[in-house]
Amino acid sequence: MLYYYIITFISASLASWKANRNKVAKGVLTLLLVVVPMALLNMLRDYYVGADTYMYTTSWALPEINDSTLSDIYQNGRWEIGFAILCKMCLLTSNPRRCLLVISGLMIFIFLTIAAFSVSDNPALFFFLYILSGEFYASMNTMRQAIAIAISAIAFIFFKRNNKLLYVITIVVASTFHKSVLVLLLLLVIGWLMKRKSIQLTAFFVVIMCVVMLVMPNSLYSQFLGAAGYDNYINNDAYATSGHVAPLLYLLCFLCWGWSWLIGNRREGNEREC
């Protein structure tokens, strides 16, 4: 935990440093003192650190994917094809368990670093918020989701540049590690509404959409998750689960964050025009 607190303190200090004339130095320090330590902690952690780490490396993911063909994995739907290919590559090495942690950690922090330095004038603040939001902690617990989020961060580079095609392609690539990121395609619809209607009307649409999704009969919700391959999130005897809306709530919060980002960009643009 001390290691975790030190990274948080350093990222906060760098984020508050107004280095207008030393942006390069600030960027280099952010990379060396924040990003690299986080990446090393993620890649070199013990196999029992993280809720899903042992499951991915030892008890379930790697063994099951090793015994299955990519065709079987695709048809079964339990493991996204991008993650399965990553595991197949790791299985070719002498230590596939450590290889999986190292490559996944590299992917997460390389993509996040590219996104941070591309969309933010203060990358240290980007990583400080990444820590405070719990995503750094989550990256050591939910490997597939963390990779998908990191690739989605790259997608926001294209979104900011108004390159919708590359945004969609990048989100689709991210979905090969976790299908849930496909919900971010709704930002295109929300952005389109915001350009033609008021923010208030868009807010009303988003609230109604969330209400409809949350009050939807659990059987329909379960069918949707089951069809997507997430049987462990629903009523299922094989996984001994009773069903819950936590995954859906998490996705809706992520979508609302993106919507807030859209509003901020729009207001920033209006201020610059004035």
XYZ file of N, CA and C in Angstrom, residues 80-174:
285
model
N -13.492 -13.283 -25.185
C -13.371 -12.481 -26.398
C -12.156 -12.932 -27.193
N -12.269 -12.814 -28.505
C -11.245 -13.386 -29.385
C -9.897 -12.687 -29.242
N -9.893 -11.388 -28.983
C -8.632 -10.670 -28.798
C -7.882 -11.168 -27.577
N -8.617 -11.357 -26.484
C -7.993 -11.881 -25.263
C -7.518 -13.311 -25.477
N -8.286 -14.110 -26.211
C -7.898 -15.493 -26.486
C -6.607 -15.555 -27.297
N -6.492 -14.681 -28.294
C -5.266 -14.641 -29.098
C -4.073 -14.237 -28.232
N -4.276 -13.259 -27.341
C -3.215 -12.847 -26.424
C -2.768 -14.031 -25.571
N -3.723 -14.789 -25.041
C -3.388 -15.953 -24.216
C -2.667 -17.020 -25.032
N -3.108 -17.241 -26.277
C -2.446 -18.228 -27.143
C -0.984 -17.836 -27.377
N -0.730 -16.547 -27.551
C 0.642 -16.076 -27.741
C 1.469 -16.316 -26.484
N 0.880 -16.043 -25.319
C 1.602 -16.237 -24.056
C 1.895 -17.709 -23.811
N 1.007 -18.582 -24.264
C 1.190 -20.016 -24.063
C 2.368 -20.572 -24.861
N 2.862 -19.804 -25.813
C 4.018 -20.227 -26.598
C 5.331 -19.977 -25.859
N 5.270 -19.226 -24.761
C 6.478 -18.882 -24.014
C 6.733 -19.896 -22.904
N 7.895 -19.809 -22.289
C 8.255 -20.747 -21.210
C 7.506 -20.460 -19.914
N 7.046 -19.212 -19.740
C 6.299 -18.850 -18.531
C 5.058 -18.061 -18.942
N 4.010 -18.742 -19.419
C 2.824 -18.041 -19.933
C 2.106 -17.205 -18.894
N 2.142 -17.630 -17.633
C 1.435 -16.869 -16.590
C 2.045 -15.483 -16.423
N 3.378 -15.439 -16.277
C 4.033 -14.138 -16.117
C 3.955 -13.336 -17.402
N 4.059 -14.017 -18.526
C 3.978 -13.336 -19.823
C 2.641 -12.626 -19.983
N 1.548 -13.279 -19.530
C 0.220 -12.675 -19.629
C 0.144 -11.390 -18.814
N 0.716 -11.398 -17.609
C 0.699 -10.197 -16.776
C 1.555 -9.089 -17.377
N 2.719 -9.457 -17.887
C 3.638 -8.463 -18.442
C 3.053 -7.823 -19.698
N 2.554 -8.637 -20.643
C 2.034 -8.089 -21.895
C 0.767 -7.281 -21.652
N -0.117 -7.788 -20.788
C -1.342 -7.029 -20.506
C -1.013 -5.702 -19.835
N -0.047 -5.697 -18.907
C 0.351 -4.455 -18.258
C 0.957 -3.472 -19.237
N 1.792 -3.969 -20.133
C 2.383 -3.107 -21.153
C 1.304 -2.499 -22.046
N 0.358 -3.317 -22.469
C -0.722 -2.819 -23.328
C -1.505 -1.718 -22.628
N -1.863 -1.969 -21.374
C -2.679 -1.000 -20.628
C -1.974 0.347 -20.533
N -0.713 0.338 -20.104
C -0.050 1.608 -19.808
C 0.557 2.268 -21.037
N 0.855 1.509 -22.077
C 1.284 2.140 -23.326
C 0.119 2.885 -23.961
N -1.038 2.240 -24.025
C -2.211 2.891 -24.615
C -2.652 4.097 -23.787
N -2.651 3.946 -22.460
C -3.053 5.055 -21.601
C -2.091 6.231 -21.719
N -0.809 5.948 -21.835
C 0.190 7.012 -21.956
C 0.016 7.770 -23.264
N -0.208 7.046 -24.348
C -0.448 7.701 -25.639
C -1.673 8.593 -25.552
N -2.732 8.080 -24.937
C -3.961 8.863 -24.810
C -3.754 10.081 -23.916
N -3.078 9.888 -22.785
C -2.868 10.981 -21.837
C -2.099 12.137 -22.461
N -1.040 11.823 -23.188
C -0.209 12.873 -23.774
C -0.834 13.442 -25.053
N -1.865 12.784 -25.582
C -2.525 13.266 -26.805
C -3.730 14.152 -26.514
N -4.502 13.814 -25.474
C -5.749 14.538 -25.236
C -5.672 15.486 -24.050
N -4.591 15.415 -23.267
C -4.515 16.242 -22.063
C -3.277 17.119 -22.070
N -3.445 18.349 -21.596
C -2.309 19.252 -21.417
C -1.578 18.974 -20.103
N -2.175 18.124 -19.291
C -1.601 17.801 -17.980
C -1.695 16.282 -17.766
N -0.799 15.503 -18.398
C -0.853 14.041 -18.270
C -0.792 13.548 -16.827
N -0.069 14.273 -15.971
C 0.014 13.864 -14.567
C -1.368 13.889 -13.922
N -2.171 14.886 -14.277
C -3.533 14.958 -13.760
C -4.364 13.792 -14.289
N -4.137 13.436 -15.547
C -4.820 12.293 -16.164
C -4.595 11.041 -15.321
N -3.332 10.775 -14.943
C -3.027 9.561 -14.184
C -3.427 9.683 -12.718
N -3.416 10.915 -12.199
C -3.902 11.122 -10.831
C -5.383 10.758 -10.744
N -6.159 11.196 -11.733
C -7.584 10.856 -11.774
C -7.780 9.372 -12.062
N -6.881 8.794 -12.840
C -6.939 7.357 -13.124
C -6.796 6.557 -11.831
N -5.933 7.039 -10.944
C -5.753 6.375 -9.655
C -6.962 6.606 -8.762
N -7.397 7.871 -8.645
C -8.504 8.199 -7.742
C -9.813 7.542 -8.169
N -10.008 7.356 -9.460
C -11.248 6.750 -9.945
C -11.320 5.260 -9.645
N -10.209 4.689 -9.234
C -10.179 3.266 -8.938
C -9.769 2.408 -10.120
N -9.515 3.033 -11.283
C -9.181 2.263 -12.474
C -7.806 1.613 -12.376
N -6.870 2.274 -11.690
C -5.556 1.652 -11.502
C -5.694 0.395 -10.650
N -6.481 0.501 -9.597
C -6.770 -0.670 -8.761
C -7.488 -1.739 -9.574
N -8.446 -1.308 -10.397
C -9.205 -2.254 -11.212
C -8.329 -2.953 -12.241
N -7.284 -2.267 -12.721
C -6.413 -2.863 -13.736
C -5.688 -4.098 -13.216
N -5.601 -4.237 -11.888
C -4.969 -5.415 -11.306
C -5.999 -6.452 -10.872
N -7.269 -6.149 -11.106
C -8.336 -7.071 -10.743
C -9.107 -7.591 -11.953
N -9.281 -6.750 -12.948
C -10.077 -7.118 -14.120
C -9.242 -6.875 -15.370
N -8.497 -7.861 -15.771
C -7.516 -7.700 -16.836
C -8.149 -7.338 -18.182
N -9.143 -8.102 -18.612
C -9.754 -7.850 -19.930
C -10.388 -6.466 -19.981
N -11.118 -6.121 -18.928
C -11.760 -4.805 -18.894
C -10.737 -3.681 -18.925
N -9.627 -3.856 -18.203
C -8.585 -2.814 -18.151
C -7.957 -2.602 -19.520
N -7.708 -3.690 -20.248
C -7.154 -3.555 -21.598
C -8.153 -2.857 -22.501
N -9.425 -3.248 -22.393
C -10.467 -2.634 -23.227
C -10.598 -1.139 -22.943
N -10.518 -0.749 -21.672
C -10.603 0.666 -21.307
C -9.403 1.432 -21.862
N -8.218 0.828 -21.794
C -7.017 1.491 -22.303
C -7.109 1.721 -23.812
N -7.608 0.721 -24.542
C -7.781 0.890 -25.992
C -8.862 1.931 -26.272
N -9.901 1.954 -25.439
C -10.958 2.958 -25.599
C -10.421 4.366 -25.397
N -9.405 4.500 -24.524
C -8.786 5.812 -24.333
C -8.148 6.293 -25.630
N -7.597 5.370 -26.411
C -7.059 5.719 -27.732
C -8.194 6.178 -28.643
N -9.351 5.522 -28.508
C -10.502 5.892 -29.336
C -10.908 7.340 -29.112
N -10.740 7.831 -27.875
C -11.133 9.209 -27.593
C -10.234 10.224 -28.286
N -9.041 9.808 -28.662
C -8.181 10.688 -29.469
C -8.876 10.969 -30.798
N -9.386 9.915 -31.413
C -10.074 10.066 -32.696
C -11.411 10.779 -32.524
N -12.069 10.522 -31.392
C -13.345 11.192 -31.131
C -13.128 12.699 -31.026
N -12.066 13.079 -30.335
C -11.773 14.508 -30.169
C -11.425 15.151 -31.500
N -10.790 14.370 -32.393
C -10.435 14.882 -33.712
C -11.579 14.760 -34.715
N -12.732 14.312 -34.227
C -13.941 14.166 -35.051
C -13.761 13.139 -36.175
N -12.898 12.158 -35.926
C -12.715 11.073 -36.882
C -13.561 9.889 -36.419
N -14.817 9.898 -36.836
C -15.783 8.918 -36.339
C -15.459 7.503 -36.793
N -14.918 7.358 -38.001
C -14.615 6.027 -38.515
C -13.552 5.340 -37.661
N -12.451 6.055 -37.389
C -11.396 5.464 -36.573
C -11.858 5.252 -35.129
N -12.762 6.120 -34.659
C -13.337 5.936 -33.326
C -14.082 4.602 -33.260
N -14.933 4.347 -34.244
C -15.707 3.106 -34.271
C -14.782 1.899 -34.389
N -13.793 1.983 -35.280
C -12.865 0.865 -35.471
C -12.118 0.555 -34.178
N -11.656 1.602 -33.482
C -10.901 1.397 -32.246
C -11.781 0.799 -31.152
N -13.033 1.246 -31.058
C -13.955 0.677 -30.078
C -14.217 -0.796 -30.383
N -14.365 -1.120 -31.657
C -14.578 -2.519 -32.045
C -13.363 -3.366 -31.663
N -12.156 -2.821 -31.885
C -10.936 -3.531 -31.484
C -10.928 -3.741 -29.967
N -11.311 -2.707 -29.218
C -11.373 -2.822 -27.754
C -12.370 -3.895 -27.328
